Amino acid sequence: DIQMTQSPSTLSASVGDSVTITCRASQSIGSWLAWYQQRPGKAPKLLIYKTSILESGVPSRFSGSGSGTEFSLTISGLQPDDFASYYCQQHNSLSHTFGQGTKLEI
Amino acid sequence: EVQLVESGGGLVQPDSSLTLSCAASGFTFDDYAMHWVRQVPGKGLEWVSGISWHGNNIGYADSVRGRFTISRDNARNSLYLQMNSLRVEDMALYYCAKDRDADYVGGIFDYWGQGTPVTVSS
């Protein structure tokens, strides 16, 4: 199975900052990577798929990049609602593996 | 508005069975693949199983293959997960999730329910 590794596990930032979360795949997944946001006690929410396509309704301060095995999610100008956990997920192979998550905290 | 409402979770003993249901509304159910994804509280997400729009193409995580069975009833706009031989490590919040595509291999989960908890304990 393809393994997904996110870094960092925890990230401290302030409102207005820009942050980047990295996701590494154990083998090439092309551009088949998605990002999800999960607030405490809530279900995950799709932010980005196919590396860089923003899901409808997601603010443009979220952006994704990468290919092959190295990917990143950048949030520019953090808003209070952005402090949450973020998960990458490969949608290349049938195992649909998730990363272990990154908690973005103030 | 897309809604996914899971039910059927509960407390069961190891090696017992449980069936989860997901009632879908707000979209054309038989146009899309559906999935089950689980999460141990405070931990990460694990894809469990997916089923394509027609029910003929199905996949399972290695951790549940042979014990869990996914199915759907397009006439009832419902998704199911039959879980047999439950283990302590199956204890989690189980989410129903809609795929953006018709085939489960797409694996992009654009809508999620709120989850139903499964506790496995003696």
PDB file of C-alpha atoms in Angstrom:
ATOM      1  CA  ASP A   1       0.000   0.000   0.000  1.00  0.00           C
ATOM      2  CA  ILE A   2       1.006   3.600  -0.561  1.00  0.00           C
ATOM      3  CA  GLN A   3       1.995   5.357   2.665  1.00  0.00           C
ATOM      4  CA  MET A   4       1.362   9.076   3.148  1.00  0.00           C
ATOM      5  CA  THR A   5       3.498  11.081   5.560  1.00  0.00           C
ATOM      6  CA  GLN A   6       2.616  14.621   6.596  1.00  0.00           C
ATOM      7  CA  SER A   7       4.823  17.194   8.252  1.00  0.00           C
ATOM      8  CA  PRO A   8       4.755  18.805  10.622  1.00  0.00           C
ATOM      9  CA  SER A   9       2.381  16.981  12.959  1.00  0.00           C
ATOM     10  CA  THR A  10       1.617  20.231  14.750  1.00  0.00           C
ATOM     11  CA  LEU A  11       2.039  23.752  13.482  1.00  0.00           C
ATOM     12  CA  SER A  12       1.693  26.936  15.527  1.00  0.00           C
ATOM     13  CA  ALA A  13       0.776  30.153  13.758  1.00  0.00           C
ATOM     14  CA  SER A  14      -1.117  33.413  14.159  1.00  0.00           C
ATOM     15  CA  VAL A  15      -3.993  35.049  12.332  1.00  0.00           C
ATOM     16  CA  GLY A  16      -2.636  36.626   9.149  1.00  0.00           C
ATOM     17  CA  ASP A  17       0.324  34.248   8.820  1.00  0.00           C
ATOM     18  CA  SER A  18       0.952  32.054   5.803  1.00  0.00           C
ATOM     19  CA  VAL A  19       1.704  28.394   6.457  1.00  0.00           C
ATOM     20  CA  THR A  20       2.654  25.340   4.417  1.00  0.00           C
ATOM     21  CA  ILE A  21       1.952  21.706   5.208  1.00  0.00           C
ATOM     22  CA  THR A  22       3.873  18.999   3.387  1.00  0.00           C
ATOM     23  CA  CYS A  23       2.723  15.539   2.354  1.00  0.00           C
ATOM     24  CA  ARG A  24       5.017  12.836   1.002  1.00  0.00           C
ATOM     25  CA  ALA A  25       3.891   9.642  -0.731  1.00  0.00           C
ATOM     26  CA  SER A  26       5.879   6.405  -0.503  1.00  0.00           C
ATOM     27  CA  GLN A  27       5.659   6.056  -4.282  1.00  0.00           C
ATOM     28  CA  SER A  28       4.569   8.252  -7.131  1.00  0.00           C
ATOM     29  CA  ILE A  29       0.882   9.124  -7.183  1.00  0.00           C
ATOM     30  CA  GLY A  30       1.020  11.538 -10.099  1.00  0.00           C
ATOM     31  CA  SER A  31      -1.265  14.425  -9.231  1.00  0.00           C
ATOM     32  CA  TRP A  32      -3.831  12.328  -7.410  1.00  0.00           C
ATOM     33  CA  LEU A  33      -3.781  14.066  -4.052  1.00  0.00           C
ATOM     34  CA  ALA A  34      -6.541  15.649  -2.000  1.00  0.00           C
ATOM     35  CA  TRP A  35      -6.571  17.792   1.130  1.00  0.00           C
ATOM     36  CA  TYR A  36      -9.220  17.859   3.834  1.00  0.00           C
ATOM     37  CA  GLN A  37      -9.870  20.165   6.784  1.00  0.00           C
ATOM     38  CA  GLN A  38     -11.368  18.829   9.988  1.00  0.00           C
ATOM     39  CA  ARG A  39     -12.532  21.037  12.809  1.00  0.00           C
ATOM     40  CA  PRO A  40     -12.946  19.512  16.299  1.00  0.00           C
ATOM     41  CA  GLY A  41     -16.078  17.396  16.558  1.00  0.00           C
ATOM     42  CA  LYS A  42     -16.886  17.817  12.866  1.00  0.00           C
ATOM     43  CA  ALA A  43     -16.606  15.695   9.766  1.00  0.00           C
ATOM     44  CA  PRO A  44     -13.745  16.306   7.336  1.00  0.00           C
ATOM     45  CA  LYS A  45     -14.318  18.817   4.568  1.00  0.00           C
ATOM     46  CA  LEU A  46     -12.807  18.519   1.096  1.00  0.00           C
ATOM     47  CA  LEU A  47     -10.588  21.501   0.265  1.00  0.00           C
ATOM     48  CA  ILE A  48      -8.517  20.497  -2.758  1.00  0.00           C
ATOM     49  CA  TYR A  49      -8.320  17.519  -5.106  1.00  0.00           C
ATOM     50  CA  LYS A  50      -6.027  16.477  -7.953  1.00  0.00           C
ATOM     51  CA  THR A  51      -3.255  18.401  -6.165  1.00  0.00           C
ATOM     52  CA  SER A  52      -4.447  21.899  -6.912  1.00  0.00           C
ATOM     53  CA  ILE A  53      -8.138  22.027  -7.832  1.00  0.00           C
ATOM     54  CA  LEU A  54     -10.046  24.035  -5.267  1.00  0.00           C
ATOM     55  CA  GLU A  55     -13.376  22.531  -4.248  1.00  0.00           C
ATOM     56  CA  SER A  56     -16.340  24.812  -4.836  1.00  0.00           C
ATOM     57  CA  GLY A  57     -16.816  27.304  -2.021  1.00  0.00           C
ATOM     58  CA  VAL A  58     -13.314  26.959  -0.604  1.00  0.00           C
ATOM     59  CA  PRO A  59     -11.567  30.323  -0.151  1.00  0.00           C
ATOM     60  CA  SER A  60      -8.756  31.145  -2.552  1.00  0.00           C
ATOM     61  CA  ARG A  61      -6.295  31.552   0.330  1.00  0.00           C
ATOM     62  CA  PHE A  62      -5.993  27.757   0.183  1.00  0.00           C
ATOM     63  CA  SER A  63      -3.724  26.410  -2.538  1.00  0.00           C
ATOM     64  CA  GLY A  64      -2.071  23.109  -3.341  1.00  0.00           C
ATOM     65  CA  SER A  65       0.958  22.123  -5.367  1.00  0.00           C
ATOM     66  CA  GLY A  66       3.305  19.251  -6.105  1.00  0.00           C
ATOM     67  CA  SER A  67       3.485  16.061  -8.115  1.00  0.00           C
ATOM     68  CA  GLY A  68       4.858  12.552  -7.902  1.00  0.00           C
ATOM     69  CA  THR A  69       5.730  12.075  -4.254  1.00  0.00           C
ATOM     70  CA  GLU A  70       5.984  15.599  -2.799  1.00  0.00           C
ATOM     71  CA  PHE A  71       2.965  17.815  -2.210  1.00  0.00           C
ATOM     72  CA  SER A  72       2.090  20.867  -0.182  1.00  0.00           C
ATOM     73  CA  LEU A  73      -0.913  22.782   1.076  1.00  0.00           C
ATOM     74  CA  THR A  74      -0.443  26.506   1.613  1.00  0.00           C
ATOM     75  CA  ILE A  75      -2.826  28.734   3.509  1.00  0.00           C
ATOM     76  CA  SER A  76      -2.178  32.437   2.928  1.00  0.00           C
ATOM     77  CA  GLY A  77      -3.448  34.955   5.456  1.00  0.00           C
ATOM     78  CA  LEU A  78      -4.730  32.619   8.164  1.00  0.00           C
ATOM     79  CA  GLN A  79      -8.228  33.287   9.435  1.00  0.00           C
ATOM     80  CA  PRO A  80      -9.571  32.175  12.833  1.00  0.00           C
ATOM     81  CA  ASP A  81     -11.674  29.436  11.156  1.00  0.00           C
ATOM     82  CA  ASP A  82      -8.528  27.893   9.643  1.00  0.00           C
ATOM     83  CA  PHE A  83      -7.220  26.590  12.949  1.00  0.00           C
ATOM     84  CA  ALA A  84      -8.076  22.931  12.533  1.00  0.00           C
ATOM     85  CA  SER A  85      -6.521  19.637  11.493  1.00  0.00           C
ATOM     86  CA  TYR A  86      -5.555  18.963   7.891  1.00  0.00           C
ATOM     87  CA  TYR A  87      -5.202  15.622   6.147  1.00  0.00           C
ATOM     88  CA  CYS A  88      -3.758  14.725   2.791  1.00  0.00           C
ATOM     89  CA  GLN A  89      -5.114  11.688   0.935  1.00  0.00           C
ATOM     90  CA  GLN A  90      -3.928   9.913  -2.165  1.00  0.00           C
ATOM     91  CA  HIS A  91      -6.660   9.084  -4.664  1.00  0.00           C
ATOM     92  CA  ASN A  92      -4.366   7.239  -7.047  1.00  0.00           C
ATOM     93  CA  SER A  93      -4.497   3.698  -5.756  1.00  0.00           C
ATOM     94  CA  LEU A  94      -7.483   1.779  -4.476  1.00  0.00           C
ATOM     95  CA  SER A  95      -6.390   2.049  -0.833  1.00  0.00           C
ATOM     96  CA  HIS A  96      -7.190   5.807  -0.763  1.00  0.00           C
ATOM     97  CA  THR A  97      -4.633   6.310   2.013  1.00  0.00           C
ATOM     98  CA  PHE A  98      -4.661   9.336   4.327  1.00  0.00           C
ATOM     99  CA  GLY A  99      -1.752  11.074   5.965  1.00  0.00           C
ATOM    100  CA  GLN A 100      -1.629  11.120   9.752  1.00  0.00           C
ATOM    101  CA  GLY A 101      -2.777  14.725   9.936  1.00  0.00           C
ATOM    102  CA  THR A 102      -1.392  18.149  10.836  1.00  0.00           C
ATOM    103  CA  LYS A 103      -2.921  20.125  13.654  1.00  0.00           C
ATOM    104  CA  LEU A 104      -2.773  23.874  13.002  1.00  0.00           C
ATOM    105  CA  GLU A 105      -2.997  25.738  16.262  1.00  0.00           C
ATOM    106  CA  ILE A 106      -2.680  29.285  17.470  1.00  0.00           C
TER     107      ILE A 106
ATOM    108  CA  GLU B   1     -28.464  20.338   0.116  1.00  0.00           C
ATOM    109  CA  VAL B   2     -26.526  17.085   0.305  1.00  0.00           C
ATOM    110  CA  GLN B   3     -27.171  15.172   3.512  1.00  0.00           C
ATOM    111  CA  LEU B   4     -25.672  11.914   4.693  1.00  0.00           C
ATOM    112  CA  VAL B   5     -27.017  10.491   7.931  1.00  0.00           C
ATOM    113  CA  GLU B   6     -25.377   7.434   9.445  1.00  0.00           C
ATOM    114  CA  SER B   7     -26.996   5.118  11.942  1.00  0.00           C
ATOM    115  CA  GLY B   8     -26.554   1.694  13.473  1.00  0.00           C
ATOM    116  CA  GLY B   9     -23.474   2.227  15.588  1.00  0.00           C
ATOM    117  CA  GLY B  10     -23.283   1.011  19.153  1.00  0.00           C
ATOM    118  CA  LEU B  11     -21.521  -1.083  21.756  1.00  0.00           C
ATOM    119  CA  VAL B  12     -20.790  -4.675  20.807  1.00  0.00           C
ATOM    120  CA  GLN B  13     -18.610  -7.476  22.066  1.00  0.00           C
ATOM    121  CA  PRO B  14     -15.572  -8.728  20.176  1.00  0.00           C
ATOM    122  CA  ASP B  15     -16.358 -11.215  17.425  1.00  0.00           C
ATOM    123  CA  SER B  16     -19.933  -9.974  17.079  1.00  0.00           C
ATOM    124  CA  SER B  17     -21.684  -8.299  14.145  1.00  0.00           C
ATOM    125  CA  LEU B  18     -23.173  -4.902  13.416  1.00  0.00           C
ATOM    126  CA  THR B  19     -24.702  -3.237  10.377  1.00  0.00           C
ATOM    127  CA  LEU B  20     -24.299   0.456   9.680  1.00  0.00           C
ATOM    128  CA  SER B  21     -26.646   2.426   7.443  1.00  0.00           C
ATOM    129  CA  CYS B  22     -26.313   5.752   5.669  1.00  0.00           C
ATOM    130  CA  ALA B  23     -29.365   7.614   4.376  1.00  0.00           C
ATOM    131  CA  ALA B  24     -28.544   9.990   1.529  1.00  0.00           C
ATOM    132  CA  SER B  25     -30.505  12.957   0.222  1.00  0.00           C
ATOM    133  CA  GLY B  26     -30.033  16.112  -1.802  1.00  0.00           C
ATOM    134  CA  PHE B  27     -28.343  14.490  -4.802  1.00  0.00           C
ATOM    135  CA  THR B  28     -28.931  11.744  -7.353  1.00  0.00           C
ATOM    136  CA  PHE B  29     -27.689   8.844  -5.252  1.00  0.00           C
ATOM    137  CA  ASP B  30     -27.255   6.337  -8.073  1.00  0.00           C
ATOM    138  CA  ASP B  31     -24.963   8.677 -10.008  1.00  0.00           C
ATOM    139  CA  TYR B  32     -22.150   8.439  -7.477  1.00  0.00           C
ATOM    140  CA  ALA B  33     -19.860   6.024  -5.717  1.00  0.00           C
ATOM    141  CA  MET B  34     -20.048   5.900  -1.939  1.00  0.00           C
ATOM    142  CA  HIS B  35     -17.567   5.028   0.800  1.00  0.00           C
ATOM    143  CA  TRP B  36     -17.105   4.274   4.465  1.00  0.00           C
ATOM    144  CA  VAL B  37     -14.206   5.991   6.237  1.00  0.00           C
ATOM    145  CA  ARG B  38     -13.420   5.520   9.914  1.00  0.00           C
ATOM    146  CA  GLN B  39     -11.589   7.510  12.542  1.00  0.00           C
ATOM    147  CA  VAL B  40     -10.437   6.507  15.980  1.00  0.00           C
ATOM    148  CA  PRO B  41     -11.178   9.516  18.230  1.00  0.00           C
ATOM    149  CA  GLY B  42      -8.158  11.783  18.332  1.00  0.00           C
ATOM    150  CA  LYS B  43      -6.473   9.841  15.535  1.00  0.00           C
ATOM    151  CA  GLY B  44      -6.327   9.882  11.758  1.00  0.00           C
ATOM    152  CA  LEU B  45      -8.655   8.788   8.986  1.00  0.00           C
ATOM    153  CA  GLU B  46      -8.772   5.331   7.424  1.00  0.00           C
ATOM    154  CA  TRP B  47     -10.663   4.430   4.262  1.00  0.00           C
ATOM    155  CA  VAL B  48     -12.661   1.258   4.929  1.00  0.00           C
ATOM    156  CA  SER B  49     -14.623   0.429   1.812  1.00  0.00           C
ATOM    157  CA  GLY B  50     -16.079   1.874  -1.379  1.00  0.00           C
ATOM    158  CA  ILE B  51     -18.794   0.902  -3.850  1.00  0.00           C
ATOM    159  CA  SER B  52     -19.440   2.196  -7.333  1.00  0.00           C
ATOM    160  CA  TRP B  53     -22.764   3.643  -8.462  1.00  0.00           C
ATOM    161  CA  HIS B  54     -24.152   0.359  -9.728  1.00  0.00           C
ATOM    162  CA  GLY B  55     -22.823  -1.715  -6.850  1.00  0.00           C
ATOM    163  CA  ASN B  56     -20.789  -3.987  -9.100  1.00  0.00           C
ATOM    164  CA  ASN B  57     -17.366  -2.542  -8.341  1.00  0.00           C
ATOM    165  CA  ILE B  58     -16.356  -2.783  -4.687  1.00  0.00           C
ATOM    166  CA  GLY B  59     -13.178  -2.344  -2.705  1.00  0.00           C
ATOM    167  CA  TYR B  60     -12.031  -2.925   0.856  1.00  0.00           C
ATOM    168  CA  ALA B  61      -9.098  -1.984   3.029  1.00  0.00           C
ATOM    169  CA  ASP B  62      -6.880  -4.959   3.843  1.00  0.00           C
ATOM    170  CA  SER B  63      -7.758  -4.532   7.527  1.00  0.00           C
ATOM    171  CA  VAL B  64     -11.440  -5.354   6.939  1.00  0.00           C
ATOM    172  CA  ARG B  65     -11.459  -7.502   3.800  1.00  0.00           C
ATOM    173  CA  GLY B  66     -13.293 -10.775   4.421  1.00  0.00           C
ATOM    174  CA  ARG B  67     -15.073  -9.423   7.509  1.00  0.00           C
ATOM    175  CA  PHE B  68     -16.956  -6.354   6.254  1.00  0.00           C
ATOM    176  CA  THR B  69     -19.411  -6.140   3.365  1.00  0.00           C
ATOM    177  CA  ILE B  70     -20.491  -2.905   1.715  1.00  0.00           C
ATOM    178  CA  SER B  71     -23.746  -2.651  -0.201  1.00  0.00           C
ATOM    179  CA  ARG B  72     -26.184  -0.059  -1.475  1.00  0.00           C
ATOM    180  CA  ASP B  73     -29.869   0.179  -2.290  1.00  0.00           C
ATOM    181  CA  ASN B  74     -30.299   2.837  -4.941  1.00  0.00           C
ATOM    182  CA  ALA B  75     -34.093   2.637  -4.692  1.00  0.00           C
ATOM    183  CA  ARG B  76     -33.843   3.603  -1.025  1.00  0.00           C
ATOM    184  CA  ASN B  77     -30.907   6.046  -1.426  1.00  0.00           C
ATOM    185  CA  SER B  78     -29.070   4.062   1.209  1.00  0.00           C
ATOM    186  CA  LEU B  79     -25.587   2.720   1.839  1.00  0.00           C
ATOM    187  CA  TYR B  80     -24.781  -0.122   4.231  1.00  0.00           C
ATOM    188  CA  LEU B  81     -21.801  -1.704   5.953  1.00  0.00           C
ATOM    189  CA  GLN B  82     -22.213  -5.194   7.356  1.00  0.00           C
ATOM    190  CA  MET B  83     -19.446  -5.751   9.907  1.00  0.00           C
ATOM    191  CA  ASN B  84     -18.722  -9.277  11.125  1.00  0.00           C
ATOM    192  CA  SER B  85     -16.104 -10.674  13.489  1.00  0.00           C
ATOM    193  CA  LEU B  86     -15.588  -7.256  15.026  1.00  0.00           C
ATOM    194  CA  ARG B  87     -12.292  -6.596  16.773  1.00  0.00           C
ATOM    195  CA  VAL B  88     -11.230  -4.054  19.360  1.00  0.00           C
ATOM    196  CA  GLU B  89      -9.193  -2.346  16.643  1.00  0.00           C
ATOM    197  CA  ASP B  90     -12.393  -1.741  14.623  1.00  0.00           C
ATOM    198  CA  MET B  91     -13.607   0.649  17.317  1.00  0.00           C
ATOM    199  CA  ALA B  92     -13.992   4.072  15.681  1.00  0.00           C
ATOM    200  CA  LEU B  93     -16.362   6.712  14.384  1.00  0.00           C
ATOM    201  CA  TYR B  94     -17.614   5.506  11.013  1.00  0.00           C
ATOM    202  CA  TYR B  95     -18.324   8.120   8.361  1.00  0.00           C
ATOM    203  CA  CYS B  96     -20.338   7.698   5.200  1.00  0.00           C
ATOM    204  CA  ALA B  97     -18.829   9.738   2.371  1.00  0.00           C
ATOM    205  CA  LYS B  98     -19.929  10.561  -1.152  1.00  0.00           C
ATOM    206  CA  ASP B  99     -17.461  10.324  -4.045  1.00  0.00           C
ATOM    207  CA  ARG B 100     -17.189  13.012  -6.704  1.00  0.00           C
ATOM    208  CA  ASP B 101     -17.204  10.241  -9.323  1.00  0.00           C
ATOM    209  CA  ALA B 102     -19.381   7.295 -10.250  1.00  0.00           C
ATOM    210  CA  ASP B 103     -16.665   4.696  -9.690  1.00  0.00           C
ATOM    211  CA  TYR B 104     -15.255   4.140  -6.213  1.00  0.00           C
ATOM    212  CA  VAL B 105     -11.725   4.182  -7.561  1.00  0.00           C
ATOM    213  CA  GLY B 106     -12.098   7.951  -7.854  1.00  0.00           C
ATOM    214  CA  GLY B 107     -11.654   8.265  -4.116  1.00  0.00           C
ATOM    215  CA  ILE B 108     -12.400  11.982  -3.735  1.00  0.00           C
ATOM    216  CA  PHE B 109     -14.791  12.414  -0.826  1.00  0.00           C
ATOM    217  CA  ASP B 110     -16.752  15.613  -1.335  1.00  0.00           C
ATOM    218  CA  TYR B 111     -19.496  15.180   1.264  1.00  0.00           C
ATOM    219  CA  TRP B 112     -19.407  13.448   4.632  1.00  0.00           C
ATOM    220  CA  GLY B 113     -21.953  12.505   7.234  1.00  0.00           C
ATOM    221  CA  GLN B 114     -21.447  13.209  10.911  1.00  0.00           C
ATOM    222  CA  GLY B 115     -20.493   9.632  11.694  1.00  0.00           C
ATOM    223  CA  THR B 116     -21.816   6.825  13.846  1.00  0.00           C
ATOM    224  CA  PRO B 117     -19.678   5.441  16.686  1.00  0.00           C
ATOM    225  CA  VAL B 118     -18.793   1.787  16.989  1.00  0.00           C
ATOM    226  CA  THR B 119     -17.434   0.538  20.313  1.00  0.00           C
ATOM    227  CA  VAL B 120     -16.048  -2.975  20.570  1.00  0.00           C
ATOM    228  CA  SER B 121     -15.503  -4.105  24.116  1.00  0.00           C
ATOM    229  CA  SER B 122     -16.116  -7.091  26.339  1.00  0.00           C
TER     230      SER B 122
END
